[in-house]
Coordinates of C-alpha atoms and ligand atoms in Angstrom, one line a residue:
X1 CA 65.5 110.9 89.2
X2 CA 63.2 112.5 86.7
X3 CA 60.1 110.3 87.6
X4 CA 60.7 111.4 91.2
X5 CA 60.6 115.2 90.6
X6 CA 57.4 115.2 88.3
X7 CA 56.0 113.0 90.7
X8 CA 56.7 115.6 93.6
X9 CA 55.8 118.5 91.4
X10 CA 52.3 117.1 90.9
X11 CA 52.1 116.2 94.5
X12 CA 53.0 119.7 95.7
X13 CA 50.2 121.1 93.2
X14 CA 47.6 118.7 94.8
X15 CA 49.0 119.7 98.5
X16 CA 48.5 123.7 97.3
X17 CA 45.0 122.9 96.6
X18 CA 44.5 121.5 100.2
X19 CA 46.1 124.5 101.2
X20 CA 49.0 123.0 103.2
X21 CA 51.0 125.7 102.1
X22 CA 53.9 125.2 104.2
X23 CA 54.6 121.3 103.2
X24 CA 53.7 122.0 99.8
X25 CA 57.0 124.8 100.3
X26 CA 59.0 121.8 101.5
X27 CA 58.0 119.6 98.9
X28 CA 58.8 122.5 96.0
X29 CA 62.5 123.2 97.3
X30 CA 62.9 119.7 96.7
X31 CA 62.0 119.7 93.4
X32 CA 64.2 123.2 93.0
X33 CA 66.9 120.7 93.7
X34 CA 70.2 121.2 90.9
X35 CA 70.6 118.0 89.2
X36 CA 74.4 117.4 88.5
X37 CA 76.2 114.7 86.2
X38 CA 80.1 114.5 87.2
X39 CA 82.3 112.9 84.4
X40 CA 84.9 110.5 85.2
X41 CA 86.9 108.2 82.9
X42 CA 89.9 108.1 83.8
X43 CA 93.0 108.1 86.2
X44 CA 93.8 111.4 86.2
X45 CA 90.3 111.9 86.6
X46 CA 89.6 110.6 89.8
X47 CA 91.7 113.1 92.3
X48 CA 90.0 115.5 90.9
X49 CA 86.7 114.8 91.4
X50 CA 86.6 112.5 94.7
X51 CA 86.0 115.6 96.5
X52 CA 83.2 117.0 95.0
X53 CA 81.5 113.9 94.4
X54 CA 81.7 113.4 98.2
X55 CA 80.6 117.1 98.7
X56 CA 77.9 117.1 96.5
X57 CA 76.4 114.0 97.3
X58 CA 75.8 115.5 101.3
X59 CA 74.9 118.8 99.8
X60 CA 70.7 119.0 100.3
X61 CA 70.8 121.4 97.6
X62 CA 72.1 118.7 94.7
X63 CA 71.8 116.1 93.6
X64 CA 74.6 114.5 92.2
X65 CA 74.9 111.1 89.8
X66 CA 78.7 110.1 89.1
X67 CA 78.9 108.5 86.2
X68 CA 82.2 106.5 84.8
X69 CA 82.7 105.9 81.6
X70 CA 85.1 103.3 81.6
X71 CA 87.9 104.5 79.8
X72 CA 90.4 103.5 82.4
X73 CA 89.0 100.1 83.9
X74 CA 92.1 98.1 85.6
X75 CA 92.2 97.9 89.3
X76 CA 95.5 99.6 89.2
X77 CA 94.3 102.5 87.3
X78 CA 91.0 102.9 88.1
X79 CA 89.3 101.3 91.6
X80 CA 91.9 101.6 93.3
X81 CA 90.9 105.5 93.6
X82 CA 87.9 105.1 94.3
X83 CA 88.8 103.0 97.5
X84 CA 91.5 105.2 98.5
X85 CA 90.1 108.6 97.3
X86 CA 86.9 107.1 99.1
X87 CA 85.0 108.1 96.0
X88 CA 81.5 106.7 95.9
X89 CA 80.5 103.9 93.8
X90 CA 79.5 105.2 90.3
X91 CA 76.0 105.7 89.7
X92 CA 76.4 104.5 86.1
X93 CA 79.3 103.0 84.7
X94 CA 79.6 103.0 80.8
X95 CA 82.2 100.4 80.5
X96 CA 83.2 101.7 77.3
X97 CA 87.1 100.2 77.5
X98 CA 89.6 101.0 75.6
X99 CA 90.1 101.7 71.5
X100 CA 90.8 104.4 68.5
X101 CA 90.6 107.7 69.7
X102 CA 87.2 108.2 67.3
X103 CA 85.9 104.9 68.8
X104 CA 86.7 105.4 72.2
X105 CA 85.0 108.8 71.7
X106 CA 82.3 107.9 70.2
X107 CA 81.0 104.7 72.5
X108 CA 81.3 107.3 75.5
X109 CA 79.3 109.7 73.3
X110 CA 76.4 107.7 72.3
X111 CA 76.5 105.7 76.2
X112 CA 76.8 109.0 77.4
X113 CA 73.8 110.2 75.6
X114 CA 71.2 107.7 76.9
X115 CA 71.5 109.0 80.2
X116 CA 71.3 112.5 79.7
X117 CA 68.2 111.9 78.1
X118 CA 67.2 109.4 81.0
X119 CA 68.4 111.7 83.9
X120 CA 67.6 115.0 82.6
X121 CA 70.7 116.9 84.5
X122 CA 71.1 120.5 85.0
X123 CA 74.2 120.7 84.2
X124 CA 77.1 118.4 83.5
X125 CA 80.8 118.7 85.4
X126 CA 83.8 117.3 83.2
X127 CA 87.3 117.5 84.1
X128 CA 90.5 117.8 82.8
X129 CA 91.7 116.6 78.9
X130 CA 91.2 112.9 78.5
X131 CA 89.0 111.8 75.9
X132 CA 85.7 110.9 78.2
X133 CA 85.9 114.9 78.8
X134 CA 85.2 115.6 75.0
X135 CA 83.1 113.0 74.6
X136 CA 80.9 114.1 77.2
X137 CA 80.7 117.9 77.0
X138 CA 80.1 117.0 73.6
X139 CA 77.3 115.1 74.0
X140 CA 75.8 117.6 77.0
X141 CA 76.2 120.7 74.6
X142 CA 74.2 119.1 71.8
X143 CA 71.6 118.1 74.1
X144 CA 71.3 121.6 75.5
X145 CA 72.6 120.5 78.7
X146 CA 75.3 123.2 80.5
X147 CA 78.7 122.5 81.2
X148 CA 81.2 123.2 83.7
X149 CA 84.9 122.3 83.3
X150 CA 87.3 122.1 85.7
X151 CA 90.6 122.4 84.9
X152 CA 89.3 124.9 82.2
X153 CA 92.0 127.1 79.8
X154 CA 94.9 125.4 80.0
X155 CA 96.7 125.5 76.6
X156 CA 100.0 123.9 75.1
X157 CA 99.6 125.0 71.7
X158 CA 100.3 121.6 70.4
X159 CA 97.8 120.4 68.3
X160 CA 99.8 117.3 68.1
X161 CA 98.9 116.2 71.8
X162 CA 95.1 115.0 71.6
X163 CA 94.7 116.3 75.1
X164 CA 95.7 119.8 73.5
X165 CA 92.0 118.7 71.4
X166 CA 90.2 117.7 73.9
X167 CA 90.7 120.7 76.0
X168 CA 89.8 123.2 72.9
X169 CA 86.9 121.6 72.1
X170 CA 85.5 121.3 76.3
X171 CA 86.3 124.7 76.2
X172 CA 84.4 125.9 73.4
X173 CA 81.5 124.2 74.4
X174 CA 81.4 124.8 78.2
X175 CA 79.4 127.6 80.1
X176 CA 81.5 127.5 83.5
X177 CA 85.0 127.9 83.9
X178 CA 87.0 126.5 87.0
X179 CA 90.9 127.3 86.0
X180 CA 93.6 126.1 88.1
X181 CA 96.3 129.2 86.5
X182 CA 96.2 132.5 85.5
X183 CA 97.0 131.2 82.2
X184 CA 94.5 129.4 81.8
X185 CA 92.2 132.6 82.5
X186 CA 94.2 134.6 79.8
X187 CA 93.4 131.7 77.1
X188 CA 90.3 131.7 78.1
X189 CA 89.5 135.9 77.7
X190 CA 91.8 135.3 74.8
X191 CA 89.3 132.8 72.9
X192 CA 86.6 135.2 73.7
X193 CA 85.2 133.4 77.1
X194 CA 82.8 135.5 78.8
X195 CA 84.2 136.6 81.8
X196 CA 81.5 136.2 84.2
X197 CA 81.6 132.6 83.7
X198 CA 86.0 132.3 84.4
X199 CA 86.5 130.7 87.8
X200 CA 90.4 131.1 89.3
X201 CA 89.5 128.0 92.1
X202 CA 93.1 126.6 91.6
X203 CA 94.3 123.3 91.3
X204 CA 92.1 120.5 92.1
X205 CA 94.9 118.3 92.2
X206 CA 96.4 119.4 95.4
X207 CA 93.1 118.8 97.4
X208 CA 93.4 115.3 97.9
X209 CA 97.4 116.1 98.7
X210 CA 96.2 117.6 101.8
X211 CA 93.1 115.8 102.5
X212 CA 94.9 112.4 102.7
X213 CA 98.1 113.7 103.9
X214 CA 98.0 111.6 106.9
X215 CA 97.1 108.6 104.2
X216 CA 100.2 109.3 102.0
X217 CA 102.7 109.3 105.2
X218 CA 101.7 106.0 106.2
X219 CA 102.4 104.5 103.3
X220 CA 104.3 101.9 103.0
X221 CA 105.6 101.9 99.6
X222 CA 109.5 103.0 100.3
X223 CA 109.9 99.8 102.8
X224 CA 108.1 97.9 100.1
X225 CA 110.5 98.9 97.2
X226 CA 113.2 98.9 99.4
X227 CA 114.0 102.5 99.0
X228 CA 115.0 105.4 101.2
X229 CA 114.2 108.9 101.1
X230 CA 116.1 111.0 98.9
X231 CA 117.8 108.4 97.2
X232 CA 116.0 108.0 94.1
X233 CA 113.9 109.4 91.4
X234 CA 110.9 108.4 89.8
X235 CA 109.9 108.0 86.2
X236 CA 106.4 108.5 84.6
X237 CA 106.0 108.0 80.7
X238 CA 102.9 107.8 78.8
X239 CA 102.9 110.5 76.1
X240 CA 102.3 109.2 72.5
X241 CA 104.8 111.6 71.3
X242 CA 107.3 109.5 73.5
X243 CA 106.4 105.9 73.5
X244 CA 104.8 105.4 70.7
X245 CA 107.6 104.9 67.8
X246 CA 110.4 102.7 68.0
X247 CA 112.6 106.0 67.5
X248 CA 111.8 107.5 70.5
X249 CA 111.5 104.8 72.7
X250 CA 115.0 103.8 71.7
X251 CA 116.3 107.6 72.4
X252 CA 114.5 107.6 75.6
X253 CA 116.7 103.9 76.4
X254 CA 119.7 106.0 76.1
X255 CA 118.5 108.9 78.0
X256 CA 117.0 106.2 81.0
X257 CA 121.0 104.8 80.7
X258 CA 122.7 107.9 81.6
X259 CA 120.2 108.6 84.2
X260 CA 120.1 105.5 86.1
X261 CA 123.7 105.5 86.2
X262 CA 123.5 108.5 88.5
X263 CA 120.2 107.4 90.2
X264 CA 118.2 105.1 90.9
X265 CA 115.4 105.1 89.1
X266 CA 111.7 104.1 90.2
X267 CA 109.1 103.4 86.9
X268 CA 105.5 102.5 87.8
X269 CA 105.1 101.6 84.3
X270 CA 101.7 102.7 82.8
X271 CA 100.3 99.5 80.4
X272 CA 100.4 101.2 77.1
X273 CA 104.0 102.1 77.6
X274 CA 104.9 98.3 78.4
X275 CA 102.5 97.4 75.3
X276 CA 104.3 99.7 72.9
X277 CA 108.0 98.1 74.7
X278 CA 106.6 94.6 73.4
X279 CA 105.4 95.4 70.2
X280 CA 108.9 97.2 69.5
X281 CA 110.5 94.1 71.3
X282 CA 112.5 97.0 73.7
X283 CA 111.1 95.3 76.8
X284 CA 113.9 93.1 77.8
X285 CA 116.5 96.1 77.0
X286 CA 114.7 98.8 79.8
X287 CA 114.1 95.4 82.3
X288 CA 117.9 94.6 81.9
X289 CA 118.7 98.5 82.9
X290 CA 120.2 97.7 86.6
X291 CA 119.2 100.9 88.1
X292 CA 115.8 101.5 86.8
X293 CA 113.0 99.6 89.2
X294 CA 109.9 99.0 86.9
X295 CA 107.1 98.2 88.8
X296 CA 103.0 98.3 88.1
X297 CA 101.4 101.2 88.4
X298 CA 101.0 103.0 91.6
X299 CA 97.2 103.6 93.9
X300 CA 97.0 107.5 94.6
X301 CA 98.3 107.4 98.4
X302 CA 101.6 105.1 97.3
X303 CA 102.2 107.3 94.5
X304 CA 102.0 110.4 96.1
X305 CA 104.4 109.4 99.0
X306 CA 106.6 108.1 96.5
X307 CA 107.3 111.2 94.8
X308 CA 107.3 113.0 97.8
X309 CA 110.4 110.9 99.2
X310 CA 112.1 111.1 96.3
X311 CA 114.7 113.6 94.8
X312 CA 113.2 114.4 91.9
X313 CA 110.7 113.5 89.0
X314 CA 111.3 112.3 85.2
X315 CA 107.8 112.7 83.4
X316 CA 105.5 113.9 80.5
X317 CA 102.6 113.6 83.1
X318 CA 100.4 116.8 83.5
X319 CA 99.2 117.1 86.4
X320 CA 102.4 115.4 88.2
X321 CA 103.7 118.7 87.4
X322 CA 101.3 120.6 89.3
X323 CA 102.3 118.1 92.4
X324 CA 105.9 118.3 92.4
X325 CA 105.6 122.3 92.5
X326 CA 103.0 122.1 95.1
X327 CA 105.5 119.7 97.1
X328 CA 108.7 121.6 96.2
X329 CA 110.3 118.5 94.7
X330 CA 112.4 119.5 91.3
X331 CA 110.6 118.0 87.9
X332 CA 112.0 117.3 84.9
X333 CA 109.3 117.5 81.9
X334 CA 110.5 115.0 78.9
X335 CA 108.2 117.1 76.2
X336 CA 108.8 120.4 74.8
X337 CA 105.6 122.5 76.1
X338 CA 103.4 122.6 78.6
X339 CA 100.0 123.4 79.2
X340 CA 100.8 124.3 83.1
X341 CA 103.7 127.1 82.5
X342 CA 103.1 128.4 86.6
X343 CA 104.7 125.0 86.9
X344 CA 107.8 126.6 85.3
X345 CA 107.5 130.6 85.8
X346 CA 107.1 129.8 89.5
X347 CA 107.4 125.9 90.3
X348 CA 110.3 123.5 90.2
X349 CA 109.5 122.0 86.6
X350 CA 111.9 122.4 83.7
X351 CA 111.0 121.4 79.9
X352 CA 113.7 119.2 78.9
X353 CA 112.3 116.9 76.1
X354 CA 113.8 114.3 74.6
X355 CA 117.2 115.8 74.9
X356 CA 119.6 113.6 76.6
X357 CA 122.3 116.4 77.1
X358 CA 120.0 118.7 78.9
X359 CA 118.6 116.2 81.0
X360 CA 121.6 114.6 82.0
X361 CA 123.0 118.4 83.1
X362 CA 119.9 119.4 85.0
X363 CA 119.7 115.7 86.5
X364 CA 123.6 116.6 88.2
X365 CA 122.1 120.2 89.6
X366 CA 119.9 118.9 91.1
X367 CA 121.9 116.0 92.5
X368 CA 124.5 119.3 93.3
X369 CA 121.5 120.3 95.7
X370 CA 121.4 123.4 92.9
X371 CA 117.6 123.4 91.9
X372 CA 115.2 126.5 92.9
X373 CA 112.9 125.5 95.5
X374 CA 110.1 126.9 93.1
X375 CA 107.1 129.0 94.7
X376 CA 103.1 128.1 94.8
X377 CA 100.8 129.8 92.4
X378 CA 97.7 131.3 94.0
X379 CA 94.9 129.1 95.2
X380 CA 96.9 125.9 95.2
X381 CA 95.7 125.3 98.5
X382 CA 93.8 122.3 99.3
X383 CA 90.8 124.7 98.7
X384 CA 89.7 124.5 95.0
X385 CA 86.9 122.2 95.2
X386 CA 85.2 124.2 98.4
X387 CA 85.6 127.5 95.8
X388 CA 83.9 125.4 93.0
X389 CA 81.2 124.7 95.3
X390 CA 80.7 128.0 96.4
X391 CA 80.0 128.8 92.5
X392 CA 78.3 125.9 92.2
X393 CA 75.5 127.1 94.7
X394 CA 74.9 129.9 92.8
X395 CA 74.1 129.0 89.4
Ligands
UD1_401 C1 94.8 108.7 78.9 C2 94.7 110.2 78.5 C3 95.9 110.9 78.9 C4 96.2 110.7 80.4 C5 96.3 109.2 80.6 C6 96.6 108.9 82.1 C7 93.4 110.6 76.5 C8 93.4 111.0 75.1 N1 94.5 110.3 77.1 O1 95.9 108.2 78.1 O2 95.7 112.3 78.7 O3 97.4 111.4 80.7 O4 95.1 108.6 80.3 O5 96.8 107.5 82.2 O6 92.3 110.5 77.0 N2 95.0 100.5 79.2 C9 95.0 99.4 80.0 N3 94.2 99.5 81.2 C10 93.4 100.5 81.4 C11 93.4 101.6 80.5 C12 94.2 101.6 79.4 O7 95.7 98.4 79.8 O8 92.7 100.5 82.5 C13 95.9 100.5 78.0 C14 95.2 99.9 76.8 O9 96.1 99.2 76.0 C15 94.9 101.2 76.0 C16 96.0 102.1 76.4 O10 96.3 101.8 77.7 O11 94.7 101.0 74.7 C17 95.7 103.6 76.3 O12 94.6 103.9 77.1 P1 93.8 105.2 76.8 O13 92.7 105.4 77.8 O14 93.4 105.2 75.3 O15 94.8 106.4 76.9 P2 96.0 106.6 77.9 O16 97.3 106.4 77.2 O17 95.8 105.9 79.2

């Protein structure tokens, strides 16, 4: 990219001397083109950007590299997007795999690093709170390079969660804003953010919701899984703070018991939660659960119709709970904060932890038909990315 530009710079300085004024125009705006680096590493990652990526890419005023870093590399939690999300092939791809968090962060760091210093971007577009979005507004910020996060300002207060980190840190070092919440705009003001630079675009997550709406209905997951609409629930469970410890793991057994004896239950099981069932040898107890369907994780357009079918959600995802409120579908959240409290104020999602009376009582409400229908915050719309892109021309 670089070679091309200087190459073009000195091309147009030669055409000036020959006096083609107007070509040697042409050639400059091509060379005032805004060079952009978008992040992604992993699942969560992907909805989130497919969009832009796609939008950016067309757009004759960018040009846009996507780079992977690899943190997520599975079919099943990785390419999968990118053929259903239609995301374009990664420019780069880090491959950095999977390890500590200070090793995983710092392979996507120094990977990360070589091509900034090859490309030479304008400005670098991370998103969300996995560690490839540390690693890599790190890495742009010491390099001088600008930032723009998306997802911006979203806070638990839980210092605990290394996502809590990881958005801190972004934060800090970023120069653009793009918050889903009002929250998130608070923290931001809050932390001393200038205010210029604080985006309210919404929630990413909901784009690809509408854009592949006619996607997600023809899936055929239910048929597949032999399920009918309304009729079941589905589980998601990843958190450290849940699956980690043989404690929590075995309160979470009990919890899935009383649950699944009310419901069926639908797991797509992410693969550190099956790894941490093995090494705690719990495996064969949540299999042997008769009412709880564990399966391998889900593409986006399954997933999505999945949850939309269903009668509510068991989770300690993030940005599921920013889905289920968008699709009016009750949520229960097994952690005891959340970074998305819109979900709550205004959504359908309820903070229940690990606490098995709780959950068990809001799991027969809303089997009563008793749970709020919850309301949208602003901007969830299907419109975020256009709104980033609308900044994004300006800077
Ligand atoms: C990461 C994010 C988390 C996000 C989650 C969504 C961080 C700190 N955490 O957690 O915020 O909610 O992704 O999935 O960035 N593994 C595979 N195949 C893969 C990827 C991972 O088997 O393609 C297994 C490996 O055993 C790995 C473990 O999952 O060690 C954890 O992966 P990692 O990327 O470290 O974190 P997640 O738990 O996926």
């Amino acid at each position: 990219m670089k070679e091309v530009k200087s190459f073009i710079s000195h091309l147009s300085s030669i055409i000036y001397s020959e006096r083609y004024t107007l070509i040697a125009k042409c050639i400059e705006s091509v060379s005032q083109l805004k060079r952009i680096i978008v992040v992604a590493g992993a699942r969560p990652n992907f909805m989130k950007i497919a969009r832009l990526v796609e939008r950016l890419k067309k757009d004759r005023n960018f040009e846009c590299l996507l780079v992977h870093t690899g943190q997520h590399y599975d079919f099943v939690m990785s390419e999968v997007f990118f053929q259903e999300l239609r995301i374009p092939k990664p420019d780069v791809f880090l491959n950095v795999g999977s390890g500590s968090h200070a090793e995983q962060t710092a392979k996507i760091m120094i990977a990360f690093e070589a091509v900034l210093l090859d490309e030479k971007p304008d400005l670098v577009v991370v998103a969300g709170d996995v560690n490839s979005t540390l690693a890599c507004s790190l890495t742009a910020a010491k390099l001088g390079v600008r930032v723009a996060h998306i997802e911006s300002g979203l806070r638990s207060f839980d210092r605990t969660m290394p996502e809590e980190i990881n958005r801190v840190v972004t934060d800090a070092l970023s120069d653009i804003y793009f918050v889903s919440e009002q929250s998130g705009v608070e923290n931001l003001i809050r932390e001393g953010a200038a205010k210029k630079s604080i985006h309210l675009v919404g929630s990413v997550m909901i784009d690809p919701v509408l854009r592949m709406a006619k996607a997600i209905d023809r899936s055929r997951v239910l048929r597949r899984l032999d399920l009918k609409p309304q009729n079941y629930a589905v589980l998601t469970l990843h958190r450290p703070s849940n699956v980690d410890s043989l404690e929590t793991l075995a309160e979470i057994y009990k919890i899935l018991s009383a649950v699944s004896e009310r419901v069926r239950l639908v797991y797509p099981i992410h693969p550190r939660t099956r790894d941490r069932m093995q090494t705690h040898d719990l495996l064969n107890q949540f299999t042997g659960l008769k009412d709880l369907q564990m399966i391998e994780p889900l593409g986006y357009l399954d997933f999505v119709k999945l949850v939309k079918e269903s009668r509510f959600v068991l989770t300690d995802s993030g940005s599921i709970q920013e889905e289920t409120t968008y699709m009016h579908i009750p949520c229960l959240t097994m952690r005891d904060n959340t970074e998305r409290p819109s979900t709550v104020e205004m959504g359908t999602n309820k903070l229940v932890g690990r606490d098995k009376k709780v959950i068990t009582k809001a799991v027969d409400c809303i089997l009563n038909g008793k749970w709020r229908p919850g309301r949208v915050p602003r901007y969830w719309d299907g419109k975020a990315t256009e709104r980033i892109l609308s900044v994004l021309q300006e800077i």
